[in-house]
């Protein structure tokens, strides 16, 4: 779990002196040492341009001159990167539009709150600062990646440079460790450990994608065998690309490897995206049907990000629904996200599908998912992805903490 750190320098932007003072006092009560104020949008932008110490802002929308929407656009144009909390008395539909706009601009939104803002709401939004800050720093460090080509992929397969990391999936009901998602990394001899952002698109376009998938499967099966032998009968899920699903020989290769490993097929879950289903539909559906007949779990990944979600669910013999982080992250603070999340969970219940929520980063989102009856959760609030050999030590060290989450009450 990421240590909670609040911003040390925060700017409150509101044309109402009463509202500014109220918000500033709430921030001071939370222990934020430096709370600045701006009387309108122009004042705010001027302070942001001259004071790089400002780590977060609380922004009203309705202001004379430059309104809050204009401030957000100006921040994006000038590449000003403080984290943002929007606080406005306007209707929730408008706030939802502003939230979507802020995300599309690449701003680091901590929350969009409707006035009057309660202490607990503001505290919850500010508690997301550590996660958002760390994610931004991580992304900044990966902007410039190495130049790689198919020859590098071929060598990586031959030399065993691809490695599997695993992110725990935990029951929201009782905090039990139920499974993991296998996530690829590249241990490059010159560039060090590379995250998928540097290479996965190239790999998926290459002729080697099915071979990479099967190598990931082999590594996951080896770790899974060790976990089972240690008394931890975990499931693992592995991502399968659209091109791999369109490979008619893939099902045979997967079945053969899993059968040889001694791991029961119901412990192996294949994650597919909604868009992948539309590639070579006949072959893809045949591959999925064969795998399901053999007892493999099938999970629709990133559910909610496609345009024909319910139609796809009627076509795919899936056993699990994985709700995309876009609907999970911050749902405790957004009425619209909560409604969409409730809708996804309701559909899953009616179709008798297990549900995993990804992107869980705060206690508030964890509690919301638990109260809504979601099955499992994964995300930084539980744990980051880790090497397979680190999973058992992590569970021994964190078992009590995670299981206490399962019995937590609001």
Coordinates of C-alpha atoms in Angstrom, one line a residue:
X1 CA 0.0 0.0 0.0
X2 CA 1.3 3.4 -0.9
X3 CA 2.0 5.6 2.1
X4 CA -0.5 8.5 2.4
X5 CA 1.1 11.9 1.8
X6 CA -0.9 15.1 1.5
X7 CA 0.3 18.0 -0.7
X8 CA 2.4 20.5 1.3
X9 CA 1.5 23.5 -0.8
X10 CA -2.1 23.9 -2.0
X11 CA -3.9 26.7 -3.8
X12 CA -7.6 27.4 -3.2
X13 CA -9.3 29.2 -6.1
X14 CA -12.7 30.8 -5.6
X15 CA -14.1 34.3 -6.1
X16 CA -16.1 34.0 -2.9
X17 CA -14.0 35.0 0.1
X18 CA -16.2 33.0 2.5
X19 CA -15.8 29.8 0.4
X20 CA -12.1 30.4 0.1
X21 CA -11.6 30.8 3.8
X22 CA -13.8 27.7 4.5
X23 CA -11.9 25.5 2.2
X24 CA -8.5 26.8 3.4
X25 CA -9.5 26.1 7.0
X26 CA -10.5 22.5 6.1
X27 CA -7.1 22.0 4.5
X28 CA -5.3 23.4 7.5
X29 CA -7.3 21.2 9.8
X30 CA -6.0 18.2 7.7
X31 CA -2.4 19.3 8.4
X32 CA -1.6 20.9 5.1
X33 CA 1.0 23.5 6.1
X34 CA 0.9 25.9 3.2
X35 CA -2.5 26.9 1.9
X36 CA -2.6 29.8 -0.6
X37 CA -5.6 31.5 -2.1
X38 CA -6.5 33.0 -5.5
X39 CA -9.5 35.3 -6.0
X40 CA -10.2 34.3 -9.6
X41 CA -8.9 32.4 -12.6
X42 CA -6.4 35.0 -13.7
X43 CA -4.9 35.2 -10.2
X44 CA -4.7 31.4 -10.0
X45 CA -2.8 31.0 -13.3
X46 CA -0.4 33.8 -12.4
X47 CA 0.4 32.1 -9.1
X48 CA 0.7 28.6 -10.7
X49 CA 3.2 30.0 -13.3
X50 CA 5.4 31.7 -10.7
X51 CA 5.2 29.2 -7.8
X52 CA 6.3 25.7 -8.8
X53 CA 5.9 24.5 -5.2
X54 CA 2.1 24.3 -5.6
X55 CA 1.3 20.6 -5.7
X56 CA -2.5 20.8 -5.7
X57 CA -5.4 23.1 -6.3
X58 CA -9.1 23.3 -5.2
X59 CA -10.9 25.0 -8.0
X60 CA -14.4 26.6 -8.2
X61 CA -16.0 26.6 -11.6
X62 CA -18.2 29.7 -11.6
X63 CA -16.0 32.7 -11.4
X64 CA -16.1 36.1 -13.3
X65 CA -13.5 36.7 -15.9
X66 CA -11.7 33.4 -16.3
X67 CA -13.9 30.6 -15.1
X68 CA -12.8 27.2 -13.8
X69 CA -13.1 25.4 -17.1
X70 CA -10.8 28.0 -18.7
X71 CA -8.3 27.6 -15.8
X72 CA -8.2 23.8 -16.6
X73 CA -7.6 24.4 -20.3
X74 CA -4.9 27.0 -19.5
X75 CA -3.2 24.5 -17.1
X76 CA -3.1 21.9 -19.9
X77 CA -1.9 24.5 -22.5
X78 CA 0.9 25.7 -20.2
X79 CA 1.7 22.1 -18.9
X80 CA 1.1 23.1 -15.3
X81 CA 0.8 19.8 -13.4
X82 CA -0.6 20.3 -9.9
X83 CA -3.3 17.8 -8.9
X84 CA -6.8 19.1 -9.2
X85 CA -9.9 19.0 -7.0
X86 CA -13.0 20.7 -8.6
X87 CA -15.5 22.0 -6.1
X88 CA -18.7 23.5 -7.4
X89 CA -22.4 24.0 -6.6
X90 CA -23.4 23.2 -10.2
X91 CA -25.5 20.2 -11.2
X92 CA -23.9 16.7 -11.2
X93 CA -24.3 16.3 -15.0
X94 CA -22.1 19.4 -15.6
X95 CA -19.6 18.2 -13.0
X96 CA -19.4 14.9 -14.8
X97 CA -18.6 16.7 -18.1
X98 CA -15.9 18.7 -16.5
X99 CA -14.4 15.6 -15.0
X100 CA -14.3 13.9 -18.4
X101 CA -12.8 17.0 -19.9
X102 CA -10.1 17.2 -17.3
X103 CA -9.1 13.5 -17.8
X104 CA -9.0 14.0 -21.6
X105 CA -6.7 17.0 -21.1
X106 CA -4.3 14.8 -19.1
X107 CA -4.8 16.6 -15.8
X108 CA -4.3 14.8 -12.5
X109 CA -7.8 14.9 -11.0
X110 CA -8.2 13.9 -7.4
X111 CA -12.0 14.5 -7.3
X112 CA -14.9 16.5 -8.5
X113 CA -17.0 17.5 -5.5
X114 CA -20.4 19.2 -5.2
X115 CA -20.7 22.1 -2.8
X116 CA -21.3 22.2 0.1
X117 CA -18.1 20.1 0.5
X118 CA -17.9 18.0 3.7
X119 CA -14.6 17.5 5.5
X120 CA -14.8 13.7 4.8
X121 CA -15.2 14.3 1.1
X122 CA -12.3 16.6 0.8
X123 CA -10.1 14.3 2.9
X124 CA -11.0 11.4 0.7
X125 CA -10.0 13.3 -2.5
X126 CA -6.8 14.6 -1.0
X127 CA -5.9 11.0 0.2
X128 CA -5.6 10.1 -3.5
X129 CA -2.7 12.6 -3.9
X130 CA 0.1 10.0 -3.2
X131 CA -1.2 7.5 -5.7
X132 CA -1.7 10.1 -8.5
X133 CA 1.6 11.8 -7.8
X134 CA 3.5 8.5 -7.9
X135 CA 1.7 7.5 -11.1
X136 CA 2.7 10.8 -12.7
X137 CA 6.3 10.4 -11.7
X138 CA 6.3 6.9 -13.1
X139 CA 4.9 8.0 -16.4
X140 CA 7.3 10.9 -16.6
X141 CA 10.2 8.5 -16.2
X142 CA 8.9 6.4 -19.1
X143 CA 8.3 9.1 -21.7
X144 CA 11.4 8.3 -23.7
X145 CA 11.8 4.6 -24.2
X146 CA 14.4 2.6 -26.1
X147 CA 14.1 1.9 -29.8
X148 CA 13.2 -1.8 -30.2
X149 CA 12.3 -4.0 -33.2
X150 CA 11.3 -7.5 -34.0
X151 CA 14.9 -8.8 -33.9
X152 CA 14.9 -7.6 -30.2
X153 CA 11.7 -9.6 -29.6
X154 CA 13.2 -12.7 -31.2
X155 CA 16.3 -12.4 -29.1
X156 CA 14.2 -11.8 -25.9
X157 CA 12.3 -15.0 -26.5
X158 CA 15.4 -17.0 -27.2
X159 CA 17.3 -15.6 -24.2
X160 CA 14.3 -15.6 -21.7
X161 CA 14.3 -11.9 -21.2
X162 CA 10.5 -11.6 -20.8
X163 CA 9.5 -12.1 -17.2
X164 CA 6.2 -12.4 -15.4
X165 CA 5.1 -10.1 -12.6
X166 CA 1.9 -10.7 -10.6
X167 CA -0.7 -8.4 -9.1
X168 CA -2.8 -9.9 -6.3
X169 CA -6.6 -10.1 -6.5
X170 CA -8.3 -10.1 -3.2
X171 CA -11.8 -11.0 -2.0
X172 CA -13.7 -7.9 -0.9
X173 CA -15.9 -10.1 1.3
X174 CA -13.2 -11.5 3.6
X175 CA -9.8 -10.2 2.4
X176 CA -8.6 -13.6 1.2
X177 CA -6.0 -13.8 -1.5
X178 CA -7.9 -15.4 -4.4
X179 CA -5.6 -15.1 -7.4
X180 CA -3.2 -12.9 -9.4
X181 CA -3.0 -11.3 -12.8
X182 CA 0.1 -12.1 -14.8
X183 CA 1.7 -8.9 -16.3
X184 CA 4.6 -9.0 -18.7
X185 CA 7.9 -7.2 -18.1
X186 CA 11.1 -7.2 -20.3
X187 CA 14.4 -7.6 -18.5
X188 CA 16.4 -6.0 -21.2
X189 CA 20.2 -6.5 -21.1
X190 CA 21.0 -2.8 -21.9
X191 CA 17.9 -0.9 -20.8
X192 CA 17.0 -2.7 -17.6
X193 CA 13.4 -3.7 -16.6
X194 CA 11.0 -2.3 -19.2
X195 CA 7.2 -1.9 -18.5
X196 CA 4.7 -2.9 -21.2
X197 CA 4.2 0.7 -22.3
X198 CA 7.6 0.5 -24.0
X199 CA 7.0 -2.6 -26.1
X200 CA 3.6 -4.3 -25.9
X201 CA 2.1 -2.6 -29.0
X202 CA 5.1 -3.6 -31.0
X203 CA 4.9 -7.2 -29.7
X204 CA 1.2 -7.4 -30.5
X205 CA 1.8 -6.3 -34.1
X206 CA 4.6 -8.8 -34.5
X207 CA 4.6 -12.4 -35.7
X208 CA 5.8 -13.4 -32.3
X209 CA 2.7 -12.5 -30.2
X210 CA 1.4 -16.0 -29.7
X211 CA 4.9 -17.2 -28.8
X212 CA 5.2 -14.4 -26.2
X213 CA 1.8 -15.4 -24.8
X214 CA 2.7 -19.0 -24.5
X215 CA 6.0 -18.1 -22.8
X216 CA 4.1 -16.0 -20.3
X217 CA 1.7 -18.9 -19.7
X218 CA 4.7 -21.3 -19.1
X219 CA 6.2 -18.9 -16.5
X220 CA 2.8 -18.4 -14.8
X221 CA 2.2 -22.1 -14.6
X222 CA 5.6 -22.7 -13.0
X223 CA 4.9 -20.1 -10.3
X224 CA 1.4 -21.3 -9.8
X225 CA 2.7 -24.8 -9.2
X226 CA 5.0 -23.5 -6.4
X227 CA 2.1 -21.6 -4.8
X228 CA -0.1 -24.6 -4.9
X229 CA 2.7 -26.8 -3.4
X230 CA 3.0 -24.2 -0.6
X231 CA -0.7 -24.5 0.3
X232 CA -2.0 -21.5 -1.6
X233 CA -4.3 -22.7 -4.4
X234 CA -4.4 -19.5 -6.3
X235 CA -5.9 -18.8 -9.7
X236 CA -4.0 -16.8 -12.2
X237 CA -5.2 -14.7 -15.2
X238 CA -3.2 -14.0 -18.3
X239 CA -3.9 -11.5 -21.1
X240 CA -4.5 -12.9 -24.6
X241 CA -4.3 -10.5 -27.5
X242 CA -6.7 -10.2 -30.5
X243 CA -4.1 -11.7 -32.9
X244 CA -3.5 -14.6 -30.6
X245 CA -7.2 -15.4 -30.4
X246 CA -7.4 -15.4 -34.2
X247 CA -4.7 -18.1 -34.2
X248 CA -6.6 -21.3 -34.7
X249 CA -3.7 -23.3 -33.2
X250 CA -3.5 -21.3 -30.0
X251 CA -6.2 -23.3 -28.1
X252 CA -4.4 -26.5 -28.7
X253 CA -1.1 -25.1 -27.5
X254 CA -2.7 -23.6 -24.3
X255 CA -4.6 -26.8 -23.5
X256 CA -1.4 -28.9 -24.0
X257 CA 0.7 -26.8 -21.8
X258 CA -1.8 -26.6 -18.9
X259 CA -2.5 -30.3 -19.0
X260 CA 1.2 -31.0 -18.9
X261 CA 1.7 -28.7 -15.9
X262 CA -0.8 -30.6 -13.6
X263 CA -2.6 -27.3 -12.8
X264 CA -6.4 -27.8 -13.1
X265 CA -7.8 -25.7 -16.0
X266 CA -10.2 -23.9 -13.7
X267 CA -7.2 -22.2 -12.0
X268 CA -6.3 -20.5 -15.4
X269 CA -8.3 -17.5 -16.5
X270 CA -7.7 -16.0 -20.0
X271 CA -8.4 -12.3 -20.1
X272 CA -9.7 -10.9 -23.4
X273 CA -10.6 -7.3 -24.3
X274 CA -14.0 -6.4 -25.9
X275 CA -12.3 -5.2 -29.0
X276 CA -10.4 -8.5 -29.4
X277 CA -13.7 -10.4 -29.9
X278 CA -14.3 -8.5 -33.2
X279 CA -11.1 -9.8 -34.9
X280 CA -11.8 -12.8 -37.1
X281 CA -15.0 -13.4 -35.2
X282 CA -15.6 -17.0 -36.4
X283 CA -12.1 -18.3 -35.4
X284 CA -12.0 -16.2 -32.2
X285 CA -15.4 -17.4 -30.9
X286 CA -14.4 -21.0 -31.8
X287 CA -11.1 -20.6 -29.8
X288 CA -13.0 -19.2 -26.8
X289 CA -15.7 -22.0 -26.9
X290 CA -13.0 -24.7 -27.0
X291 CA -11.1 -23.3 -24.1
X292 CA -14.3 -22.8 -22.0
X293 CA -15.3 -26.4 -22.8
X294 CA -12.0 -27.6 -21.3
X295 CA -12.7 -25.7 -18.1
X296 CA -10.7 -22.5 -18.5
X297 CA -12.0 -19.3 -17.1
X298 CA -12.7 -16.5 -19.6
X299 CA -12.7 -12.9 -18.4
X300 CA -13.8 -9.9 -20.4
X301 CA -11.2 -7.3 -19.5
X302 CA -11.6 -3.5 -19.5
X303 CA -15.4 -4.0 -19.4
X304 CA -17.2 -0.7 -20.1
X305 CA -14.7 0.8 -22.5
X306 CA -16.2 -0.6 -25.7
X307 CA -19.3 0.5 -27.5
X308 CA -21.2 -2.8 -27.6
X309 CA -20.5 -4.2 -24.2
X310 CA -23.8 -6.1 -23.6
X311 CA -23.9 -7.5 -27.1
X312 CA -20.3 -8.9 -26.7
X313 CA -21.3 -10.5 -23.4
X314 CA -24.1 -12.4 -25.1
X315 CA -21.5 -13.8 -27.6
X316 CA -18.7 -14.8 -25.4
X317 CA -18.8 -17.8 -23.0
X318 CA -17.2 -15.8 -20.3
X319 CA -17.1 -16.6 -16.6
X320 CA -15.8 -13.3 -15.3
X321 CA -16.3 -9.6 -15.9
X322 CA -13.3 -7.3 -15.2
X323 CA -14.5 -3.7 -14.6
X324 CA -12.2 -1.2 -16.1
X325 CA -10.3 1.2 -13.7
X326 CA -12.0 4.1 -15.4
X327 CA -15.2 3.2 -13.6
X328 CA -13.6 2.1 -10.4
X329 CA -11.0 4.8 -9.7
X330 CA -12.7 7.6 -7.8
X331 CA -16.2 6.1 -8.0
X332 CA -16.7 6.8 -4.3
X333 CA -16.5 10.5 -5.1
X334 CA -18.5 10.6 -8.4
X335 CA -22.2 9.9 -8.6
X336 CA -22.0 9.1 -12.3
X337 CA -19.2 6.7 -11.9
X338 CA -21.1 5.0 -9.1
X339 CA -24.2 4.6 -11.2
X340 CA -22.1 3.1 -14.1
X341 CA -20.4 0.8 -11.6
X342 CA -23.7 -0.3 -10.1
X343 CA -25.0 -1.0 -13.6
X344 CA -22.0 -3.2 -14.5
X345 CA -22.3 -5.2 -11.2
X346 CA -26.1 -5.6 -11.8
X347 CA -25.5 -7.0 -15.3
X348 CA -22.8 -9.4 -13.9
X349 CA -25.2 -10.7 -11.2
X350 CA -28.0 -11.3 -13.7
X351 CA -25.6 -13.2 -16.0
X352 CA -24.1 -15.1 -13.1
X353 CA -20.6 -13.7 -13.7
X354 CA -17.9 -13.2 -11.2
X355 CA -16.6 -9.6 -11.0
X356 CA -13.1 -8.3 -10.5
X357 CA -12.6 -4.5 -10.1
X358 CA -9.2 -3.2 -11.2
X359 CA -7.6 0.1 -10.3
X360 CA -8.7 0.2 -6.7
X361 CA -6.4 2.8 -5.1
X362 CA -8.2 4.1 -2.0
X363 CA -10.0 2.8 1.0
X364 CA -13.1 4.7 0.0
X365 CA -13.3 2.9 -3.4
X366 CA -12.6 -0.4 -1.7
X367 CA -15.5 0.1 0.8
X368 CA -17.9 1.2 -2.0
X369 CA -17.1 -1.9 -4.1
X370 CA -17.5 -4.1 -1.0
X371 CA -20.9 -2.5 -0.2
X372 CA -22.0 -2.9 -3.8
X373 CA -21.3 -6.6 -3.6
X374 CA -18.3 -6.8 -6.0
X375 CA -16.4 -10.0 -5.8
X376 CA -12.7 -9.2 -6.0
X377 CA -10.4 -6.2 -6.2
X378 CA -6.9 -5.5 -7.5
X379 CA -5.0 -2.2 -7.4
X380 CA -2.3 -0.3 -5.6
X381 CA -4.5 -0.1 -2.5
X382 CA -3.8 -3.9 -2.1
X383 CA -0.4 -4.3 -3.8
X384 CA 1.7 -3.4 -6.8
X385 CA 2.7 -6.1 -9.3
X386 CA 5.6 -8.1 -8.1
X387 CA 7.9 -11.0 -9.2
X388 CA 6.4 -14.4 -8.7
X389 CA 8.9 -15.4 -6.0
X390 CA 7.9 -12.3 -4.0
X391 CA 4.2 -13.2 -3.7
X392 CA 4.4 -15.7 -0.8
X393 CA 6.6 -13.4 1.3
X394 CA 4.3 -10.5 0.5
X395 CA 1.2 -12.5 1.6
X396 CA 2.9 -13.6 4.8
X397 CA 3.8 -10.0 5.7
X398 CA 0.4 -8.5 4.6
X399 CA -2.1 -11.2 5.2
X400 CA -3.5 -9.7 8.5
X401 CA -3.7 -6.2 7.0
X402 CA -5.5 -7.3 3.9
X403 CA -7.9 -9.6 5.7
X404 CA -8.8 -6.8 8.1
X405 CA -9.9 -4.9 5.0
X406 CA -12.4 -7.6 4.4
X407 CA -14.2 -7.0 7.6
X408 CA -13.8 -3.2 7.6
X409 CA -16.9 -1.1 8.1
X410 CA -17.6 2.5 7.2

